[in-house]
Structures are given as C-alpha cells and as structure tokens.
Coordinates of C-alpha atoms in Angstrom, one line a residue:
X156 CA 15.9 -9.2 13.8
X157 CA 15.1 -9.4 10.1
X158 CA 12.4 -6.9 9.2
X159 CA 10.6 -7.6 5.4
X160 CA 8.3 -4.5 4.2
X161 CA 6.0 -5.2 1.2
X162 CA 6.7 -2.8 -1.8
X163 CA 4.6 -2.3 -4.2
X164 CA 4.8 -0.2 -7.7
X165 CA 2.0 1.6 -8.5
X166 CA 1.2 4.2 -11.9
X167 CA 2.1 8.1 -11.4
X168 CA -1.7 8.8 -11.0
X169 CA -0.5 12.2 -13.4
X170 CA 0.3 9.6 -16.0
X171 CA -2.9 7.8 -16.3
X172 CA -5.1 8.8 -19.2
X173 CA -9.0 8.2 -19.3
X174 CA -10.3 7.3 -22.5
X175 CA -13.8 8.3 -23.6
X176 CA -15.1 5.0 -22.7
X177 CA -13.8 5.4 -19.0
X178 CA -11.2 2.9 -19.5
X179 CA -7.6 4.1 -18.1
X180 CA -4.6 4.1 -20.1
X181 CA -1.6 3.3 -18.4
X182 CA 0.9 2.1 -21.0
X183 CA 2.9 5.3 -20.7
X184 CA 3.0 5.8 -17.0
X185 CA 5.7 5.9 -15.3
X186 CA 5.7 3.9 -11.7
X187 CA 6.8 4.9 -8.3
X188 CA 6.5 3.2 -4.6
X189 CA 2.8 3.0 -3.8
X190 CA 2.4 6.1 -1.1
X191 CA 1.3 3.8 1.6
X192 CA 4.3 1.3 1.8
X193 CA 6.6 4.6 2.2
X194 CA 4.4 4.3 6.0
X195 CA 5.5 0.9 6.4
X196 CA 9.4 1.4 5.2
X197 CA 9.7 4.5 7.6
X198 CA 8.2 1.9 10.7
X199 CA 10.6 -0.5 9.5
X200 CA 13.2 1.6 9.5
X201 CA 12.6 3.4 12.3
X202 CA 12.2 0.0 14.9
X203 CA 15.6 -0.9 13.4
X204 CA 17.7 1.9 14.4
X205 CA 15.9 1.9 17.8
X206 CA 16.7 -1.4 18.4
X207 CA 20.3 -0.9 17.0
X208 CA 19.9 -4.3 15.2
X209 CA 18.8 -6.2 12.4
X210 CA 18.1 -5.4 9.0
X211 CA 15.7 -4.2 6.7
X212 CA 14.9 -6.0 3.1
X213 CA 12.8 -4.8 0.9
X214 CA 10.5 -7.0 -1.1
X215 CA 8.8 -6.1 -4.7
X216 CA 6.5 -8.0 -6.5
X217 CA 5.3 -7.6 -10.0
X218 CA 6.3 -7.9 -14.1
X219 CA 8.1 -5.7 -15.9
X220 CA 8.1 -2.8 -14.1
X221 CA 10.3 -3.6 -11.5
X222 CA 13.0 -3.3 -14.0
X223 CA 12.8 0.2 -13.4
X224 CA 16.3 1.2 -12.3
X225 CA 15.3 4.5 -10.8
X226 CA 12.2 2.9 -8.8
X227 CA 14.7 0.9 -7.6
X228 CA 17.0 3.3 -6.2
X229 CA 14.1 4.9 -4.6
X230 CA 12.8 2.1 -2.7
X231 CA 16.5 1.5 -1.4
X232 CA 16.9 5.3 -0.8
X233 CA 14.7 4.8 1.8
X234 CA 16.4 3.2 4.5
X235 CA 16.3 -0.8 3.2
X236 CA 19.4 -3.1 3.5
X237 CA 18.7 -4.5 0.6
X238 CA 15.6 -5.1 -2.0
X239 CA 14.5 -8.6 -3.3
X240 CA 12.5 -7.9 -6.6
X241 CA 9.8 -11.3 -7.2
X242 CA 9.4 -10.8 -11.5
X243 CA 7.7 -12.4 -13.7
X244 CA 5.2 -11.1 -16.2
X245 CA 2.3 -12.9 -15.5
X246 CA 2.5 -10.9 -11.7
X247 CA 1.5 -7.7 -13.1
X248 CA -1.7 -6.5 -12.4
X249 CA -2.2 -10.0 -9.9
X250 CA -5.0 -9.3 -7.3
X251 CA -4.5 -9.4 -3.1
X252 CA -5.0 -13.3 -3.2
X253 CA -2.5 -14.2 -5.5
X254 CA -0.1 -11.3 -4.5
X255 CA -0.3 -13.0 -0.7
X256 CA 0.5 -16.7 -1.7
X257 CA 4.1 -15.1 -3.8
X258 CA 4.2 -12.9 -0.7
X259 CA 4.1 -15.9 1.7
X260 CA 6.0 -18.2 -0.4
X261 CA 9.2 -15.2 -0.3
X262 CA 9.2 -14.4 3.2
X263 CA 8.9 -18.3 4.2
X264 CA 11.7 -18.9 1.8
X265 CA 14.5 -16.0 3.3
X266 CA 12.9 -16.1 6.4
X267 CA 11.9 -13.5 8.7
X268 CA 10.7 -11.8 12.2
X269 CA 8.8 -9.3 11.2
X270 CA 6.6 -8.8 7.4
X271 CA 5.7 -4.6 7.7
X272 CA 3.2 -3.8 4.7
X273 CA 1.2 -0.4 4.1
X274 CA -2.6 -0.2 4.8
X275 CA -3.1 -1.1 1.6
X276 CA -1.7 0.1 -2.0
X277 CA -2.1 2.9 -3.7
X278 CA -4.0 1.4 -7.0
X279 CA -6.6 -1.5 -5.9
X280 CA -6.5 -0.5 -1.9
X281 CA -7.8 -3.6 -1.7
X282 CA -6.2 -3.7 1.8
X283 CA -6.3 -7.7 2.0
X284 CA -2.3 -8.6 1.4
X285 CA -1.4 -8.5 4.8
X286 CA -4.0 -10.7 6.7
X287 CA -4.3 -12.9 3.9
X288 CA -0.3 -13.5 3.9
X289 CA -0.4 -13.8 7.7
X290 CA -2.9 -16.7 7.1
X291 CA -0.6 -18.6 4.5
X292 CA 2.0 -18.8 6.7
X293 CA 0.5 -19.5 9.9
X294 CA 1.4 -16.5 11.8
X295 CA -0.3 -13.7 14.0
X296 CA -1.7 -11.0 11.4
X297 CA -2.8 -7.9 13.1
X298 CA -4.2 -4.8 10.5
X299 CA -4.4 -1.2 11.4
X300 CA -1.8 -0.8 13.7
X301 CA -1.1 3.4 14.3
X302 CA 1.7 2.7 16.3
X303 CA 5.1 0.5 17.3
X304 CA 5.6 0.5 21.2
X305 CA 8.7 -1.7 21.2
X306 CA 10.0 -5.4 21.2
X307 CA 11.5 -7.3 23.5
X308 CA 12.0 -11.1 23.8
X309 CA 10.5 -12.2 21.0
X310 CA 7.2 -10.0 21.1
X311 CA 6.2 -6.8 19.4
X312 CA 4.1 -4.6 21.1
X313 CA 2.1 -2.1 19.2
X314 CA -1.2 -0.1 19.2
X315 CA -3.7 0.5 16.8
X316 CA -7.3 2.8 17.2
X317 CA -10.4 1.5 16.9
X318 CA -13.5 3.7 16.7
X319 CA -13.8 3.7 20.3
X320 CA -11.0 2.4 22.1
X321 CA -7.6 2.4 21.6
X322 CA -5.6 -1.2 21.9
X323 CA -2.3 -1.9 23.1
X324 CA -1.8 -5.8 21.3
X325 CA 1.8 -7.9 22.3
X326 CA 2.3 -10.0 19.2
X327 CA 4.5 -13.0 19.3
X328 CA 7.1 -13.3 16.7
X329 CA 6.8 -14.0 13.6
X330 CA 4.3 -11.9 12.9
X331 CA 2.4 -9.7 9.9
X332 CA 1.6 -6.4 10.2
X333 CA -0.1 -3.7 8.3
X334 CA 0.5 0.0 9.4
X335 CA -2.0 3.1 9.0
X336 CA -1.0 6.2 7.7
X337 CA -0.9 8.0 11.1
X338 CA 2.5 6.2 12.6
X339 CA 4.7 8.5 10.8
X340 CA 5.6 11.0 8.2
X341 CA 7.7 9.1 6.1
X342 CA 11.3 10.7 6.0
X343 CA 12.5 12.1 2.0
X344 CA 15.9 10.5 1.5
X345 CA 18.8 13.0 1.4
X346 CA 21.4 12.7 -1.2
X347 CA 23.8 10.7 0.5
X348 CA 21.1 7.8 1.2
X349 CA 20.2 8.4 -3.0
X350 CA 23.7 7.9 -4.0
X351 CA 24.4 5.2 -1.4
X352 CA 21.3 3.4 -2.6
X353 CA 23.3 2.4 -5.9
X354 CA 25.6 0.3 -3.7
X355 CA 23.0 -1.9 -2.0
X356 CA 22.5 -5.5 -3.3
X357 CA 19.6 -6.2 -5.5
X358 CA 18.5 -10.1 -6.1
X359 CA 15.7 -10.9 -8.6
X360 CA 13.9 -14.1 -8.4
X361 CA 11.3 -15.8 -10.5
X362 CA 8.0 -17.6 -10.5
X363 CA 10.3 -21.1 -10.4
X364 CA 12.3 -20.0 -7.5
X365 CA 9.4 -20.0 -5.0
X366 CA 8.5 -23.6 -6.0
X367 CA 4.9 -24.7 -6.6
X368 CA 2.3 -21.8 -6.4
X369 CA -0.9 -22.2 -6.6
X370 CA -3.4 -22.4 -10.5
X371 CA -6.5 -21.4 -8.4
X372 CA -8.5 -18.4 -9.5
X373 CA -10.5 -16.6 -6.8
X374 CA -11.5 -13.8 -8.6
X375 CA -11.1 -12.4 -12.1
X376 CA -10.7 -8.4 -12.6
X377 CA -13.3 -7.7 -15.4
X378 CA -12.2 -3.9 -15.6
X379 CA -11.3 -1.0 -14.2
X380 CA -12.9 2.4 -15.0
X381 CA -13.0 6.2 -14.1
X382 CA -16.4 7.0 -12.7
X383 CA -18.6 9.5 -14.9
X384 CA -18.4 12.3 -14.0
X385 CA -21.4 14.6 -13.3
X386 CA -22.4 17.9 -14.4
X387 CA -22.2 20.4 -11.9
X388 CA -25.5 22.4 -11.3
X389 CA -25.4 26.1 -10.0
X390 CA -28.6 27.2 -8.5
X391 CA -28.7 30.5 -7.0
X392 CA -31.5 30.9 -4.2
X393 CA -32.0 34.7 -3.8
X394 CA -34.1 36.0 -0.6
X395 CA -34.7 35.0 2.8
X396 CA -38.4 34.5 3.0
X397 CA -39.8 31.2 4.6
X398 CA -40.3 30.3 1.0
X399 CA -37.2 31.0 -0.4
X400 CA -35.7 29.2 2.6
X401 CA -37.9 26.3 1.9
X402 CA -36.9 26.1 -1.3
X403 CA -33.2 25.8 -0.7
X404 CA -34.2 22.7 1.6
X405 CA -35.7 21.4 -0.9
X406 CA -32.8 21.7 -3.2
X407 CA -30.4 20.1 -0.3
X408 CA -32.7 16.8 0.3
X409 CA -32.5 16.4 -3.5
X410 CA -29.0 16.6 -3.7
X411 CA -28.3 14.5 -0.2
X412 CA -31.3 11.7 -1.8

C-alpha cells in the first residue's frame, strides 16, 4: 500500500510582523509543517504500522522554502519513508486550486492508494485541497473523516461526525482523504527518528517534471491583512436595583448587536 500525505510549510505565526497598515510581514519568518498535516502524517503513519505494510511518502509543495534543510528533517522525523519536495518559485503563496492540479498531477505521476491531507492548512485554511484533488483525478474524495477503522481488500473504512450522526463510509481505493483534528495527537519524534531522518531519500521535482499544468486563473489573492483591532471598553455596573440591572442588559444587547 503506498500512503501520500500532503505537507505543507506554513510561517512561525511568532515570526509574522503586522505593519501599521495591517499588512503582514513575513520575509523573516521562519517556516515549519502546517499543524494540521502533523494530524494527517500521524494517520498515515499509524494505518501503516497496523497494516505492517506499505510505505509512507511525503509530498511538499511550494518555492523557496522547501529548501529549508531543518523543515525537512522534521517532516521526515515524523514517520515518512521518504519526502518528495514539488519547487518552483512561482508555487509560493499558490491558492487551493492551483495547489490541487500540482497535487493531482504528483500523486498521478508516482502513483498511489491512498492521498492523507490535514483539514486544511495552517495559513489560508482554505480547506478545499483535498476534494478539489480528489476531483482531478477522478477518485472518491471524502472530507472530515475523525477516524480510520481499517482496510481490507482494497477498501478503507473510516468514520467521520456530522452534527448529528456519526458515519461509518467504506471507500474504494484510490481514494483522497482529509482528516480532522480529533483522530489523533500527533506523536513528537524522539531523537533516534530526528537523526535517522537525515538518512531518508529526498527527490525534488519541478514545474517541467509534472508536464502540462494548467495557465487558468480562478481567483487572484488581492491581500491579506490583520483585522483592526478594537479598543477594549471597561464599564463597571455597580448595584443591583431593577435599574442597574437593566442597564447592564442594555450594555450586553449593544455589545451582542
């Protein structure tokens, strides 16, 4: 069984600076695995080692910051066979649709059972990649899952809650998947699985490796910006008369208005 999980690098949020216009600066920030693809490594890794087969690869896609050795290291750390890195510096900063069409175009070129990606990533959240890749390639897509029951000839069984049910899907191979943050704690790598990380095969590949993509613009980002933030207001009802307690309504319905 060949597993693929999506990992994407996102900016230490400690190392973003907001500038008095809103704008973020993120041109010294340092980048680490986005928090919610850790969820989707540990599932990967975990069906794996209960199966007792197959292999896990890593896949990465993005500009210049994937030649960050260290991120690297971490991604392997964390129980992948191997990491395939997709670089090019136009794929910084791409948006879900364009991120799924590379996606799709990698996968469909190494192959694969199984594409694992996190509930969405930990800068746009956009939480489109996975559906949007299952489309591409033609394969059953299935969001949200909380849980991996097993596999067995061909079909994974897994569950996922809904607001108020809870559904138990069989999903025919090859399939997409994207995993909440409730199926697991992701495990912290211990230094043997650090130091053994630096021995695990690394292939880059470029825009002209995954043949033809795709010119069309769906959407353009126009910018990104902090939200202002609001002066806090401390008002200090004293009493407990009807009319003091009257006024503090009135304060709440003005605040919740």
């Amino acid at each position: 069984m060949k597993i693929v999980v999506a990992c994407k690098l996102v900016p230490e949020e400690q190392d973003i600076r907001i500038e008095a216009d809103g704008s973020l600066e993120m041109g010294k920030a340092s980048y680490k695995i986005s928090p919610f693809d850790l969820n989707a490594m540990e599932a990967a890794v975990q069906l794996r080692n209960h199966a007792k087969e197959g292999t896990v690869t890593a896949l990465s896609i993005g500009g210049r910051e994937l030649e960050n050795t260290k991120a690297r290291k971490d991604i392997l750390s964390r129980g992948a066979d191997d990491l395939i890195l997709v670089m090019d510096d136009d794929f910084s900063g791409i948006l879900p649709h364009k991120t799924a069409e590379i996606m799709a175009a990698s996968v469909r070129g190494m192959g694969f059972d199984l594409l694992i990606c996190g509930d969405g990533s930990g800068d746009l959240y956009a939480q489109q990649v996975a559906m949007r890749t299952g489309g591409l390639l033609g394969v059953a897509a299935v969001s949200g899952v909380s849980r991996i029951l097993g596999m067995e000839a061909g079909t994974l069984r897994v569950e996922r809650v809904l607001e108020s049910v809870v559904e138990v899907l069989e999903i025919p191979l090859p399939a997409v998947i994207s995993v909440s943050t409730d199926i697991n704690v992701p495990a912290i790598p211990g230094m043997k699985a650090i130091l053994s990380a630096a021995k695990k095969p690394v292939t880059v590949m470029a825009a002209e490796d995954l043949g033809p993509l795709s010119s069309s613009v769906l959407v353009d980002m126009v910018e990104v910006k902090a939200p202002r933030q609001k002066e806090r207001k401390k008002l200090i009802v004293e009493g407990d008369s009807e009319e003091k307690i009257s006024e503090f309504i009135n304060h709440l319905r003005k605040v919740l208005n």
